[in-house]
Coordinates of C-alpha atoms in Angstrom, one line a residue:
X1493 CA 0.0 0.0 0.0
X1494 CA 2.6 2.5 0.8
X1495 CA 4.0 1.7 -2.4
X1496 CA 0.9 2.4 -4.4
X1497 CA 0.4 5.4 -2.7
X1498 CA 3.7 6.7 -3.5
X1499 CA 3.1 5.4 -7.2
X1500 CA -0.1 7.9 -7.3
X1501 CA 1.8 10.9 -5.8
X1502 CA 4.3 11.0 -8.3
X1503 CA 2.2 10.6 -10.9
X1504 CA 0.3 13.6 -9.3
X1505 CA 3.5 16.1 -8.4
X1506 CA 1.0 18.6 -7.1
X1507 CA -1.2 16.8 -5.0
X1508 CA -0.8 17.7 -1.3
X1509 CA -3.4 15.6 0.0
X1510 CA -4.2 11.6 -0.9
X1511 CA -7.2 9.8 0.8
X1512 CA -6.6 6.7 1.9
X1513 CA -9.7 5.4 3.6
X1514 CA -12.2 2.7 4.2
X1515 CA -15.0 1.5 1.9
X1516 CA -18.2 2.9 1.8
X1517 CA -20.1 0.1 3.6
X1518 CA -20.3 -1.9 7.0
X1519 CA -17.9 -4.7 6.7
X1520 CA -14.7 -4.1 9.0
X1521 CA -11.6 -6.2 9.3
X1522 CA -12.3 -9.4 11.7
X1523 CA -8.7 -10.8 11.8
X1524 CA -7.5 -11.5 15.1
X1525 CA -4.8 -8.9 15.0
X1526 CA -7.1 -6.0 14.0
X1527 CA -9.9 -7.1 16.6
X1528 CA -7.4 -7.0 19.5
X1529 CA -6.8 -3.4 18.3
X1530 CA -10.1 -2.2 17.5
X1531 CA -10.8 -4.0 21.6
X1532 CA -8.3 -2.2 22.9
X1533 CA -9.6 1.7 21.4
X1534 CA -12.9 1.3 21.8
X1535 CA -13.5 1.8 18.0
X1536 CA -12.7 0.3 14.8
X1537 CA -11.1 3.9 14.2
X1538 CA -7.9 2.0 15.7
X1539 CA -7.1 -0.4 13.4
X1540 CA -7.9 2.6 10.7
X1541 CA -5.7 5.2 12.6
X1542 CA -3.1 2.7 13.1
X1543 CA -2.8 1.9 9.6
X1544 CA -3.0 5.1 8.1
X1545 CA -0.3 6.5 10.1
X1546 CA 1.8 3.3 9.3
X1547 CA 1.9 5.0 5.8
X1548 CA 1.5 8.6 6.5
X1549 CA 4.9 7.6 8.2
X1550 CA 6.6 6.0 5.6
X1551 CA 5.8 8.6 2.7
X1552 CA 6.5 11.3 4.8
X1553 CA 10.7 12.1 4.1
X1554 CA 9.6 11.3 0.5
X1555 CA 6.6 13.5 0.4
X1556 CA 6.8 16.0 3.6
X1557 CA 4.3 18.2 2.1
X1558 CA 1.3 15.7 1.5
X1559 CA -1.5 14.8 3.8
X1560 CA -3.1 11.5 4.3
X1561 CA -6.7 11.7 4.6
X1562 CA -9.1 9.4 5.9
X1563 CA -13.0 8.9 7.2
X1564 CA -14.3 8.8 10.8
X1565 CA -17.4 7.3 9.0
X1566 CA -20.1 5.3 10.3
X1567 CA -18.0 2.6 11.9
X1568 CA -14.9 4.3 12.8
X1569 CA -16.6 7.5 13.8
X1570 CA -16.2 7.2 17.0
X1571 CA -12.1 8.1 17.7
X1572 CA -9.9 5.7 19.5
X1573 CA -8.7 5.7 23.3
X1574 CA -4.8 6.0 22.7
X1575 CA -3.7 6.2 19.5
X1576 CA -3.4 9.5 17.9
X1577 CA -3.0 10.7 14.2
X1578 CA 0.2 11.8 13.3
X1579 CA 0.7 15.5 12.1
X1580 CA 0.5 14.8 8.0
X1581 CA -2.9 13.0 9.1
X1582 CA -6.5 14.0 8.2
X1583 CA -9.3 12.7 9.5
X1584 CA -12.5 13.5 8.2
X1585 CA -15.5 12.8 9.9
X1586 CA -19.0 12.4 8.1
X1587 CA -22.1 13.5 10.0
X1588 CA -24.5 10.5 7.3
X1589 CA -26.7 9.8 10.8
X1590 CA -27.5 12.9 12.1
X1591 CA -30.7 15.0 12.6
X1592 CA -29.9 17.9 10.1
X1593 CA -33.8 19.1 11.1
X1594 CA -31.3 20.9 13.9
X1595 CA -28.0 22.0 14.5
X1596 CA -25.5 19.5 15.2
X1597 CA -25.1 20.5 18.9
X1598 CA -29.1 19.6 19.0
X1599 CA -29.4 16.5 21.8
X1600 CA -30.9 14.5 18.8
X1601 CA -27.2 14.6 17.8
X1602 CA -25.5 13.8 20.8
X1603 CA -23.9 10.9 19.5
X1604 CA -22.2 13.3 16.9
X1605 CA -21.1 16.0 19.3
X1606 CA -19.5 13.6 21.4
X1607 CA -17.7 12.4 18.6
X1608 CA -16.5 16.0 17.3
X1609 CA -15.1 16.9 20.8
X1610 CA -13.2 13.6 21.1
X1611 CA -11.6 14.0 17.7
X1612 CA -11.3 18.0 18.3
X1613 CA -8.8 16.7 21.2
X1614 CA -6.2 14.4 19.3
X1615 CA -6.7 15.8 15.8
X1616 CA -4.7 18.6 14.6
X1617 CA -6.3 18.6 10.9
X1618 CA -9.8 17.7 12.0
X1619 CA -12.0 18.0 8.1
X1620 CA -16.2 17.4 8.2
X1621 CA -17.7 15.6 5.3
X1622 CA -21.3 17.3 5.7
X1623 CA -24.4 16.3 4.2
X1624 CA -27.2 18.7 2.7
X1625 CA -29.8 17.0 1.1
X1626 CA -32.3 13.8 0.8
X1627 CA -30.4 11.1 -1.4
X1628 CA -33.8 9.7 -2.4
X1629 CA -35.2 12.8 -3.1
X1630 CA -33.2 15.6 -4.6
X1631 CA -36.8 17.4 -5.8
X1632 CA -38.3 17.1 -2.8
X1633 CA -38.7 19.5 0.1
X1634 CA -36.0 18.9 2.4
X1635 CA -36.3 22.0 5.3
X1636 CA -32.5 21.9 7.0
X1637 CA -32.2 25.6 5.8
X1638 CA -31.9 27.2 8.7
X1639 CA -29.8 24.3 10.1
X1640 CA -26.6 25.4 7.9
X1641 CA -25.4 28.4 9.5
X1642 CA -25.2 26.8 13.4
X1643 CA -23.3 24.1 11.9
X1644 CA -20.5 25.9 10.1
X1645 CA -20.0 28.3 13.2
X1646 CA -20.0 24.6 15.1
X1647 CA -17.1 23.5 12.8
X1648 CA -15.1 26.5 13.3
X1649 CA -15.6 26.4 17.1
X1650 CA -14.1 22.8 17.0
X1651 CA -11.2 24.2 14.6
X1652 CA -12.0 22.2 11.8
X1653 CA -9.6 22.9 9.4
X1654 CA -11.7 21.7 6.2
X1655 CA -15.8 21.3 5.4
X1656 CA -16.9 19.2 2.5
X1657 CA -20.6 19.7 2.1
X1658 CA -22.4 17.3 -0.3
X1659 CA -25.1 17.9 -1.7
X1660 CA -27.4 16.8 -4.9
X1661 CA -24.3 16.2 -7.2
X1662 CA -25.6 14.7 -10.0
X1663 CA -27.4 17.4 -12.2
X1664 CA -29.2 20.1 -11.8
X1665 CA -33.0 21.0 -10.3
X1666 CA -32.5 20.3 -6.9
X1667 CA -34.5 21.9 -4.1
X1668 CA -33.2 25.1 -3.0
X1669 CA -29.8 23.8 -4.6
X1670 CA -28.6 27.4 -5.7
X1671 CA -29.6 28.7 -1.9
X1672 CA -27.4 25.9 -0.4
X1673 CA -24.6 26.4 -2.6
X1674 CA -24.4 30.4 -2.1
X1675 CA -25.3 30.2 1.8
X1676 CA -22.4 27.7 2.3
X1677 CA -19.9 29.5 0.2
X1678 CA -20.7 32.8 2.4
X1679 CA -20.7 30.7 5.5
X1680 CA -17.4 28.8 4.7
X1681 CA -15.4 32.4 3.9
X1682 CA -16.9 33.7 7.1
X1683 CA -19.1 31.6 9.6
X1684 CA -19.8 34.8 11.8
X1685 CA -22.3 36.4 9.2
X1686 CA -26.0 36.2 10.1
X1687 CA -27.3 33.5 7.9
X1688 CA -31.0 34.0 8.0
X1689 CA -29.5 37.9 6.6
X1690 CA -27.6 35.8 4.4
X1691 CA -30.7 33.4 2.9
X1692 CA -32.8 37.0 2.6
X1693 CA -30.4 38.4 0.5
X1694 CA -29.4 35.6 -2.0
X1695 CA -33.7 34.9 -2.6
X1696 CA -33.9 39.2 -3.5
X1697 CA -31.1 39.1 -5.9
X1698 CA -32.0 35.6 -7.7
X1699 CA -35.7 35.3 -7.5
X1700 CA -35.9 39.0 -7.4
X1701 CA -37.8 41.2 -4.7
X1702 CA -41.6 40.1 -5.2
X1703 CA -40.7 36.6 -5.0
X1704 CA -38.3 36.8 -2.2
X1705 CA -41.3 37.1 0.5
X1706 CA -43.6 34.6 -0.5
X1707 CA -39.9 31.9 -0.8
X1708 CA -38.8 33.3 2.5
X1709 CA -42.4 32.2 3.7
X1710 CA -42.5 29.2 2.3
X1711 CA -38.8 28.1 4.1
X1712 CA -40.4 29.1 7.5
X1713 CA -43.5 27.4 6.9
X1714 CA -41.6 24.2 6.3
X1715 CA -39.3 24.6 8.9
X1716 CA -41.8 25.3 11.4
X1717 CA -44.0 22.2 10.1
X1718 CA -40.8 19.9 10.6
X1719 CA -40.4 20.9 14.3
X1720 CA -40.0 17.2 15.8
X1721 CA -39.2 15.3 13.0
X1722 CA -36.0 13.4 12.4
X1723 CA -34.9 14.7 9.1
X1724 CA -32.1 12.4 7.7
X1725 CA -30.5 12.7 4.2
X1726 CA -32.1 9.0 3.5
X1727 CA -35.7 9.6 3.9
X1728 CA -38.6 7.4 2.3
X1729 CA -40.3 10.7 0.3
X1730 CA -43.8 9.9 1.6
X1731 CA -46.0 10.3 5.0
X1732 CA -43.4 12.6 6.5
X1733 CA -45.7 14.7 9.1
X1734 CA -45.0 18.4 7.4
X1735 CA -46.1 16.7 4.1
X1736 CA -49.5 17.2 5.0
X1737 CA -52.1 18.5 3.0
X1738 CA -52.5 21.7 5.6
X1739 CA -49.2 22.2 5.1
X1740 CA -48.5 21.6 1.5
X1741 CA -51.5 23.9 0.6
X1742 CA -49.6 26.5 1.7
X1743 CA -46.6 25.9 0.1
X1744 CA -48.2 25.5 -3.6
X1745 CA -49.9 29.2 -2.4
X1746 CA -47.0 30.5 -1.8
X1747 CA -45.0 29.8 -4.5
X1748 CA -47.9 30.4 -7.4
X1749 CA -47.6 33.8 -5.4
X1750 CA -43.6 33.8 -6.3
X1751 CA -44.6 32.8 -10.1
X1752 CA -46.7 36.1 -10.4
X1753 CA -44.7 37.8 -8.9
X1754 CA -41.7 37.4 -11.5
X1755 CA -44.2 36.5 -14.4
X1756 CA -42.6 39.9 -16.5
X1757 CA -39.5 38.3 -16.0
X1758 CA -38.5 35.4 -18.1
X1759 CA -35.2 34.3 -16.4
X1760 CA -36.3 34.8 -12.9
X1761 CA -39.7 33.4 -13.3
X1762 CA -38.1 30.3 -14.7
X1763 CA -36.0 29.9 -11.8
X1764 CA -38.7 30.4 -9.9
X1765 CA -40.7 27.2 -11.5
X1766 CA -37.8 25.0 -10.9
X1767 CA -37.7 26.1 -7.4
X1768 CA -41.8 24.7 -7.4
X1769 CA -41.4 21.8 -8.5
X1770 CA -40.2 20.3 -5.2
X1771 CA -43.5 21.1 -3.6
X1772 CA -45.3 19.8 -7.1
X1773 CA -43.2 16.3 -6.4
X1774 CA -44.8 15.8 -3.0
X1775 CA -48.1 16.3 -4.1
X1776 CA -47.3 13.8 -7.2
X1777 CA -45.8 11.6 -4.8
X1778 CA -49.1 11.5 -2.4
X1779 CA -51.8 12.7 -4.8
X1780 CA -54.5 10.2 -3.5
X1781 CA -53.9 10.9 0.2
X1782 CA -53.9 14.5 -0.4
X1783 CA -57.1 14.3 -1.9
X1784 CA -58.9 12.6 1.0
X1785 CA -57.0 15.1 3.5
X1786 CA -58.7 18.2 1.4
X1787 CA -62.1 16.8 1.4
X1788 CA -61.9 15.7 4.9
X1789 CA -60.7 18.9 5.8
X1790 CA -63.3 20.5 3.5
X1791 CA -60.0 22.6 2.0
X1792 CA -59.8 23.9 -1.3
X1793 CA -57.5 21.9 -3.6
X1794 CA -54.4 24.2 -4.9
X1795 CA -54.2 23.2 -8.3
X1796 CA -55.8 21.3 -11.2
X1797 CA -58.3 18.5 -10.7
X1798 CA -55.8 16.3 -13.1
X1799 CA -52.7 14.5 -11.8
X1800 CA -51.6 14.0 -15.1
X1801 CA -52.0 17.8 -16.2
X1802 CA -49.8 18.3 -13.0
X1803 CA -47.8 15.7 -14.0
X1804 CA -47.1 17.3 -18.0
X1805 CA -46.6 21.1 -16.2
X1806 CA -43.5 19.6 -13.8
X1807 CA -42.1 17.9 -17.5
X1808 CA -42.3 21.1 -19.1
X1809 CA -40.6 23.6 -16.2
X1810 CA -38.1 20.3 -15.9
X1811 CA -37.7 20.1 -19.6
X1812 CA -36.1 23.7 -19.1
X1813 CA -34.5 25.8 -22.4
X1814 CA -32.4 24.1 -24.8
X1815 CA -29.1 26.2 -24.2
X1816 CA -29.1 27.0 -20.7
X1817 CA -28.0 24.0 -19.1
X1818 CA -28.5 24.7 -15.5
X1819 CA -32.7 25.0 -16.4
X1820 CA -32.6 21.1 -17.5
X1821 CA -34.0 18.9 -14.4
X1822 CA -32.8 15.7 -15.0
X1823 CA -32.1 13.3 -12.1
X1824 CA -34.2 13.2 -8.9
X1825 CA -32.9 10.5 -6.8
X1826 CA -29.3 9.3 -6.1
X1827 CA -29.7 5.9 -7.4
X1828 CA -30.5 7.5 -10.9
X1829 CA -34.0 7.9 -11.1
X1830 CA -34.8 10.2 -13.9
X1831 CA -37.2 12.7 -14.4
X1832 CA -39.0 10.6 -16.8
X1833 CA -39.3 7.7 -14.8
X1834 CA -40.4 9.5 -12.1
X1835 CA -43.1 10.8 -14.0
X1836 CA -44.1 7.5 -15.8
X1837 CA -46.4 6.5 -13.0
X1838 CA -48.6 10.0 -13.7
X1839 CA -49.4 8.9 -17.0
X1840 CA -53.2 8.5 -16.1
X1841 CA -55.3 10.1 -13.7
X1842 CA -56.4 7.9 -11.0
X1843 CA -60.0 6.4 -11.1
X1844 CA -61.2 8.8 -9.4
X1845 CA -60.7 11.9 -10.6
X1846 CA -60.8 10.9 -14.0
X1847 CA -63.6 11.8 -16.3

């Protein structure tokens, strides 16, 4: 291993950081000699530490300005008793179970804050691999906006040298992707700014100032809705309590009020339709049960009698214009589902609302 990593670095002369890490799933080393370890720390972050700094070691006189970086991630998260990463060491640690409904330092996340303090300690190039959206619903409403700025100013308090937030990475569309993006960026530069301020004055200047209001609304009235709710970035995209028909109402309200608002506007109004279509998934995704919650609830229903008209509107704001990429919505899921696919089931009205 220390040989192939010292292949890769000279084939890579400007590299100054090479992850060396484990896989991305729940299997660990059994072996006798890595169990007795992995006993003895507390964590199967000792066999990893102990490992890593094995060849952070040995590259080090030919490489003394690279970094090897590796995961406190689901198994290892939690950090070992004794051993310690050397100095040309980074360990990253990935928040994948947490509550991101509330800041990190929430008691929901306990299990993560006592993890960040015990790394904080023994670290000296402590990074965060963050998380900031559903992976099995990119289009979907996913209300950890407010969430963002606690948690940057949480990494910088545990002098984390490095964030890594991941979010929908695979195309375009996602909800409230441009927000995120900008937010962070502000955040990362300087975590002291206020970022409610922050979120204000990034929906003015790209939605423009009569849609600003009604979007600002809308992130409230979802956040507020949420309140209790364990919002992971693996959700099933159905029956979550704030997707209720109440609730959802609402939203569609609020943002036909954005659309008007920008209607003279071509570019901001289309930016404002792909910023809808989240709220259009969810009531795609629960059409039927919405339906009996409005006429139980003798509500009026927010927008056309046809699931399948619905349906044709989302492909045509997702469709988006032929030379502006970042308008085309393709992929709503992180195993690949397409827009298409997605939409396939809303072929056909349901029996009974057809005509």
């Amino acid at each position: 291993m220390v040989g192939r990593v010292k292949e890769w670095l000279r084939e890579s002369p400007d590299a100054e950081i090479i992850s060396v890490t484990q896989n991305d799933w729940a299997r660990w080393c059994e072996c006798p000699d890595c169990k007795a370890i992995d006993d003895a720390e507390g964590s199967h972050s000792g066999t990893m530490v102990a490992f890593v700094n094995y060849i952070a070691e040995k590259i080090e006189p030919d490489f003394p300005n690279v970094a090897v970086d590796t995961f406190a991630y689901q198994y290892t998260r939690k950090p070992p008793t004794t051993i310690r990463p050397r100095k040309n060491v980074i360990v990253r640690l990935c928040s994948i179970e947490c509550n991101f409904r509330e800041p990190l330092d929430h008691p929901s996340n306990a299990a993560f804050m006592a993890d960040i303090e015990g790394w904080s300690k023994i670290c000296s190039r402590l990074y965060i691999w963050d998380y900031t959206t559903d992976f099995t619903g990119y289009v979907h409403p996913h209300p950890n906006w407010f969430t963002l700025g606690p948690n940057v100013r949480l990494f910088q308090k545990f002098g984390v040298k490095g964030v890594f937030e991941q979010g929908a990475y695979q195309g375009h569309g996602a909800e409230m992707g441009e927000l995120r993006a900008w937010l962070l960026a502000q955040l990362l530069w300087n975590p002291a700014q206020d970022d409610k301020a922050l979120i204000k004055e990034f929906l003015e200047g790209y939605y423009g100032k009569e849609a600003a209001e009604p979007i600002y609304g809308y992130l409230e009235l979802m956040h507020e809705a949420s309140k209790g709710v364990s919002l992971h970035c693996f959700l099933s995209t159905e029956n979550r309590p704030y997707l209720n028909f109440s609730t959802l109402s609402k939203a569609e309200r609020l943002w036909q009020k954005a659309e008007k608002g920008t209607r003279d506007e071509s570019e901001r109004l289309l930016r404002v339709r792909i910023g809808h279509l989240p709220v259009r998934c969810a009531f795609l995704r629960a059409w039927s049960r919405l339906r009996n919650e409005c006429s139980e609830q003798k509500g009026k229903w927010p927008l056309a009698e046809s699931r399948k008209a619905v349906a044709e509107q989302f492909h045509s704001v997702a469709e988006g214009v032929a030379d502006k990429e970042w308008t085309q919505v393709r992929v709503m899921t992180e195993a690949g589902q397409t827009v298409d696919s997605f939409l396939k089931g809303f072929a056909e009205d349901p029996p009974e609302t057809r005509k």
